[in-house]
CSV table of N, CA and C in Angstrom, one decimal:
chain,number,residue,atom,x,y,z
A,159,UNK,N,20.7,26.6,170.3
A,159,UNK,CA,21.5,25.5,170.8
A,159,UNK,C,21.9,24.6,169.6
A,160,UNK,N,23.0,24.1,169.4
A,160,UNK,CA,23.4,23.1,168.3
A,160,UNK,C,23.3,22.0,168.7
A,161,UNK,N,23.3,21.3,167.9
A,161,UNK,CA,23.2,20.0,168.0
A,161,UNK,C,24.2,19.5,168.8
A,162,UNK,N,25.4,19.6,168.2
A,162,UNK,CA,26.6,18.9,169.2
A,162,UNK,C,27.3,19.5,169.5
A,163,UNK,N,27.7,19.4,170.4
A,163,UNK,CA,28.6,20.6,171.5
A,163,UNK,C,30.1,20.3,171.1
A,164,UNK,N,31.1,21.7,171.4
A,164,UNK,CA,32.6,21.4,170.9
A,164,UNK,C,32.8,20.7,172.1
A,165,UNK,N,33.7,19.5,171.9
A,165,UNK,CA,34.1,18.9,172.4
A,165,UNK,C,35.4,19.6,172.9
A,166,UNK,N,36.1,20.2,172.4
A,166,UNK,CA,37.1,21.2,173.6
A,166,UNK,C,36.0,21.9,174.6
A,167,UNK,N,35.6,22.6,174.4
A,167,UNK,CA,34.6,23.0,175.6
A,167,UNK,C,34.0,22.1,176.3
A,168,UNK,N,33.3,21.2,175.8
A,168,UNK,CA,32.9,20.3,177.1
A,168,UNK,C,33.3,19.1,177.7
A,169,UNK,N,34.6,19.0,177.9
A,169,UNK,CA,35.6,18.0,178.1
A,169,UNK,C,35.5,18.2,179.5
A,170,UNK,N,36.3,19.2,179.7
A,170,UNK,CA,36.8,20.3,181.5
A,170,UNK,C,36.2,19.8,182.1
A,171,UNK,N,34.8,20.5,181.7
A,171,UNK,CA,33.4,21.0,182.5
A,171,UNK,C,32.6,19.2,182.9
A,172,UNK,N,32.9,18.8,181.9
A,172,UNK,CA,32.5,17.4,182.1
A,172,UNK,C,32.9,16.5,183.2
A,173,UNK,N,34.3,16.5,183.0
A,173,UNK,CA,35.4,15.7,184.0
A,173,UNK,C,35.3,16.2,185.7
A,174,UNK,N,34.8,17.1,185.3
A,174,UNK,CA,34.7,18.1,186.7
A,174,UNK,C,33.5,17.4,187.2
A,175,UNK,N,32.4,17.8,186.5
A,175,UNK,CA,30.6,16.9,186.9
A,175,UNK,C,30.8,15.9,187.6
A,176,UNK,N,31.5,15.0,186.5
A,176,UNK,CA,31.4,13.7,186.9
A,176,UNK,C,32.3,13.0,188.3
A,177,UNK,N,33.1,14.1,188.4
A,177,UNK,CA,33.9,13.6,189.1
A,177,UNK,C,33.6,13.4,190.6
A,178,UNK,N,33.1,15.2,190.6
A,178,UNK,CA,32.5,15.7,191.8
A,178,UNK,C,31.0,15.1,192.5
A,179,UNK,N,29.7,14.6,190.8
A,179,UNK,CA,29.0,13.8,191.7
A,179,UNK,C,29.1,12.2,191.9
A,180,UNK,N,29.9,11.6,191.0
A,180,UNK,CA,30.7,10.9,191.8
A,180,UNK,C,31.0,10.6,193.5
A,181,UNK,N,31.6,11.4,193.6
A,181,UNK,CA,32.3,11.1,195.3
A,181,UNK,C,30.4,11.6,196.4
A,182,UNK,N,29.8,12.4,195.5
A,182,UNK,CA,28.6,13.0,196.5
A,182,UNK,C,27.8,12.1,196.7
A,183,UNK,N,27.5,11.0,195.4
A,183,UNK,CA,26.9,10.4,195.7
A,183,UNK,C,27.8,8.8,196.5
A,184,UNK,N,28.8,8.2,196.3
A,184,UNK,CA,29.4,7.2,196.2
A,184,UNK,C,29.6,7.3,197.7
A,185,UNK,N,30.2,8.4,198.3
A,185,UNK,CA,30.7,9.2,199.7
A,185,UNK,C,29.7,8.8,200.6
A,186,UNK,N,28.6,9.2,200.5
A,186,UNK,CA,27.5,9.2,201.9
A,186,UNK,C,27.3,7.7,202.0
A,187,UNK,N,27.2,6.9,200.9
A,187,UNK,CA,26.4,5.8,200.4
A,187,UNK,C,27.3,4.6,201.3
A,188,UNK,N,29.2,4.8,200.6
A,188,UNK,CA,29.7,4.5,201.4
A,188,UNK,C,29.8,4.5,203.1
A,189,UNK,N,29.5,5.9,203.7
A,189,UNK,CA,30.0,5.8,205.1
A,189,UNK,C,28.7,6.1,205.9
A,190,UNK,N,27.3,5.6,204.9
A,190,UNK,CA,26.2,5.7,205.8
A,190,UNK,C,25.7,4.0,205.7
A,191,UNK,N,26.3,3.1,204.9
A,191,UNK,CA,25.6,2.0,204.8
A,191,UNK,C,26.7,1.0,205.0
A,192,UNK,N,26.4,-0.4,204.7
A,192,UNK,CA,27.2,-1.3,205.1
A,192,UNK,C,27.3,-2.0,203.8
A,193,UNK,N,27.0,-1.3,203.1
A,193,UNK,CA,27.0,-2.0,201.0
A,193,UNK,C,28.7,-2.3,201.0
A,194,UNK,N,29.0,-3.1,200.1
A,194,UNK,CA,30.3,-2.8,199.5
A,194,UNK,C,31.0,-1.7,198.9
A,195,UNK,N,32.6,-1.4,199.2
A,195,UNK,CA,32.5,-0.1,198.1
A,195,UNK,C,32.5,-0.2,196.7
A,196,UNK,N,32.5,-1.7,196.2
A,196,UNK,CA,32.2,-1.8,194.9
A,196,UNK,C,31.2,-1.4,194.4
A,197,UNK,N,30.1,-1.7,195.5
A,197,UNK,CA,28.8,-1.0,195.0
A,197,UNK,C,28.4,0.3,195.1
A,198,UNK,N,28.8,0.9,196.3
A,198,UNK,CA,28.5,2.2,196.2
A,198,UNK,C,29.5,3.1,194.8
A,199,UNK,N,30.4,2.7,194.7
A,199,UNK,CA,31.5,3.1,193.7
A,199,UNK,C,30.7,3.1,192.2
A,200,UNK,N,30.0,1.8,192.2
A,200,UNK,CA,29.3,1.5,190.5
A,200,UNK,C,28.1,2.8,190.7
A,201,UNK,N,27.3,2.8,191.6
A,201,UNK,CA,26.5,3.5,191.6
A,201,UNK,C,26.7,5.0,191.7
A,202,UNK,N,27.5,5.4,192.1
A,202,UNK,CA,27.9,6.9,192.3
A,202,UNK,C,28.4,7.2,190.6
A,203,UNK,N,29.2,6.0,190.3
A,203,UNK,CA,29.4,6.1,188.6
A,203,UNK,C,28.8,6.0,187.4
A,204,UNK,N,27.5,5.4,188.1
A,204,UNK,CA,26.4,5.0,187.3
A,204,UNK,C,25.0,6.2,187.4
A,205,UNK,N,25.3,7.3,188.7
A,205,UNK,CA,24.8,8.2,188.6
A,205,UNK,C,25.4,9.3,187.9
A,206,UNK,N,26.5,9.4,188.3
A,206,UNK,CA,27.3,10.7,187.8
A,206,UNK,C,27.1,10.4,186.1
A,207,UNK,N,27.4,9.3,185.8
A,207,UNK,CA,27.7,8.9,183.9
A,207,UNK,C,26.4,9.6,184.0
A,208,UNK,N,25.1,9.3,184.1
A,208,UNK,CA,23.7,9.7,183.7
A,208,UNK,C,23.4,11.4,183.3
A,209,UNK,N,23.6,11.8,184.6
A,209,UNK,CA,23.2,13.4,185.1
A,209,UNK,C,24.3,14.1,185.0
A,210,UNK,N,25.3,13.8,184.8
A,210,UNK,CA,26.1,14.8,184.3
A,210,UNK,C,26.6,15.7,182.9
A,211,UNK,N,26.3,14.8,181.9
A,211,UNK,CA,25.9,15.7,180.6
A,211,UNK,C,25.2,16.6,180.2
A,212,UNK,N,23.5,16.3,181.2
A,212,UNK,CA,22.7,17.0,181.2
A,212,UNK,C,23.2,18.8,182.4
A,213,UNK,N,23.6,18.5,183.2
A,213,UNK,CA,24.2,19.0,184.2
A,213,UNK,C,25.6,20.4,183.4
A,214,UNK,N,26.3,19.3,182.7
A,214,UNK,CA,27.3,20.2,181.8
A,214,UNK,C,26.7,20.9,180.5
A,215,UNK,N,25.7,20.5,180.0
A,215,UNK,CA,24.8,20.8,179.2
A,215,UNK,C,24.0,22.2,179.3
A,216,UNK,N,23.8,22.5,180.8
A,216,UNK,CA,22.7,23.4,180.8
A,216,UNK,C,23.8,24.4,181.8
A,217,UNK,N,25.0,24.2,182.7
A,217,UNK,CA,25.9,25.1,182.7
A,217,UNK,C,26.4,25.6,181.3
A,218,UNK,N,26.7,25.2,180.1
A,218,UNK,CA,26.9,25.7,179.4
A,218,UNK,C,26.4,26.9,178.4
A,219,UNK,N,24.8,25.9,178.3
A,219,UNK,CA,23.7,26.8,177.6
A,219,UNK,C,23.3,27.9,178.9
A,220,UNK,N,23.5,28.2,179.7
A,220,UNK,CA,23.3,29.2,180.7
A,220,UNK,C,24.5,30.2,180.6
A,221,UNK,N,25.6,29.8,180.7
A,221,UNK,CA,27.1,30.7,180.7
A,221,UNK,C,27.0,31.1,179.1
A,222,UNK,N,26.3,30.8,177.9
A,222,UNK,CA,26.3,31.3,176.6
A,222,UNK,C,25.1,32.8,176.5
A,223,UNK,N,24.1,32.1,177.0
A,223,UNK,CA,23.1,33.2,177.4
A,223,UNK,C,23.4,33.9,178.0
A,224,UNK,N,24.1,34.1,179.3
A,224,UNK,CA,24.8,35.7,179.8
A,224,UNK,C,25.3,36.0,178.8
A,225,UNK,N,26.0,35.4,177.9
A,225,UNK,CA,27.1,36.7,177.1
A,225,UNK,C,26.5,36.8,176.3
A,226,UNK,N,25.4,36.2,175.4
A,226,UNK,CA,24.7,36.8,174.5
A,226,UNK,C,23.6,37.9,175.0
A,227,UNK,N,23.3,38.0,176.0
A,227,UNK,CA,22.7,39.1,176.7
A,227,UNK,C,23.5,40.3,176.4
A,228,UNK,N,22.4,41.1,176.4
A,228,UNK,CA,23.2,42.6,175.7
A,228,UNK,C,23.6,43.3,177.2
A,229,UNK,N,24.5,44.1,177.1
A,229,UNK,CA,24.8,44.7,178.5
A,229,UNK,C,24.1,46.0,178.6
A,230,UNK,N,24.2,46.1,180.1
A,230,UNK,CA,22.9,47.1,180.6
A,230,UNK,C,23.2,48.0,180.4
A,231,UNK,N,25.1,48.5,180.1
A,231,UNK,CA,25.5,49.7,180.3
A,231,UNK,C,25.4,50.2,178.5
A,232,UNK,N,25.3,49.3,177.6
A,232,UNK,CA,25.0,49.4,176.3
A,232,UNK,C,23.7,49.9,176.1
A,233,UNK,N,22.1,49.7,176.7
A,233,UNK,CA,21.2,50.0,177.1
A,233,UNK,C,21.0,51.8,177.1
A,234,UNK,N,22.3,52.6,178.0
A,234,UNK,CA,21.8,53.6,178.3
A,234,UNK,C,22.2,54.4,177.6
C-alpha cells in the first residue's frame, strides 16, 4: 500500500462515498426527527467527510488485491 493514493483514482470513488453516505445518513435523520435540516445536513456531512476516505481507501486496496491475485486458470 503507498503512502498516498493517485488522486485521479481516488477522486470518482470518493465523490461517490461521500455523496451517497451523505443522503443515508442526513435522509432518515431528517424524516425520522424533528431536528432542523441544517442540522441533519451538517451531520450527514460531518459523517460522510469522516468515514468515507477510509471507506474509498479499503474499496480500493481490495479492487488492487483481486488483480494482483494470480488467476486460477494460470494455476493449471
Amino acid at each position: 500500500m503507498s503512502a498516498t493514493p493517485n488522486p485521479e483514482r481516488f477522486f470518482l470513488p470518493m465523490v461517490a462515498v461521500m455523496f451517497t453516505l451523505m443522503l443515508a445518513v442526513s435522509l432518515p435523520l431528517a424524516l425520522l426527527t424533528s431536528w432542523p435540516t441544517w442540522l441533519t445536513t451538517l451531520i450527514g456531512s460531518g459523517a460522510s467527510g469522516l468515514v468515507s476516505p477510509l471507506v474509498v481507501r479499503w474499496i480500493l486496496d481490495r479492487r488492487e488485491r483481486v488483480r494482483s491475485r494470480p488467476s486460477r486458470s494460470a494455476e493449471e
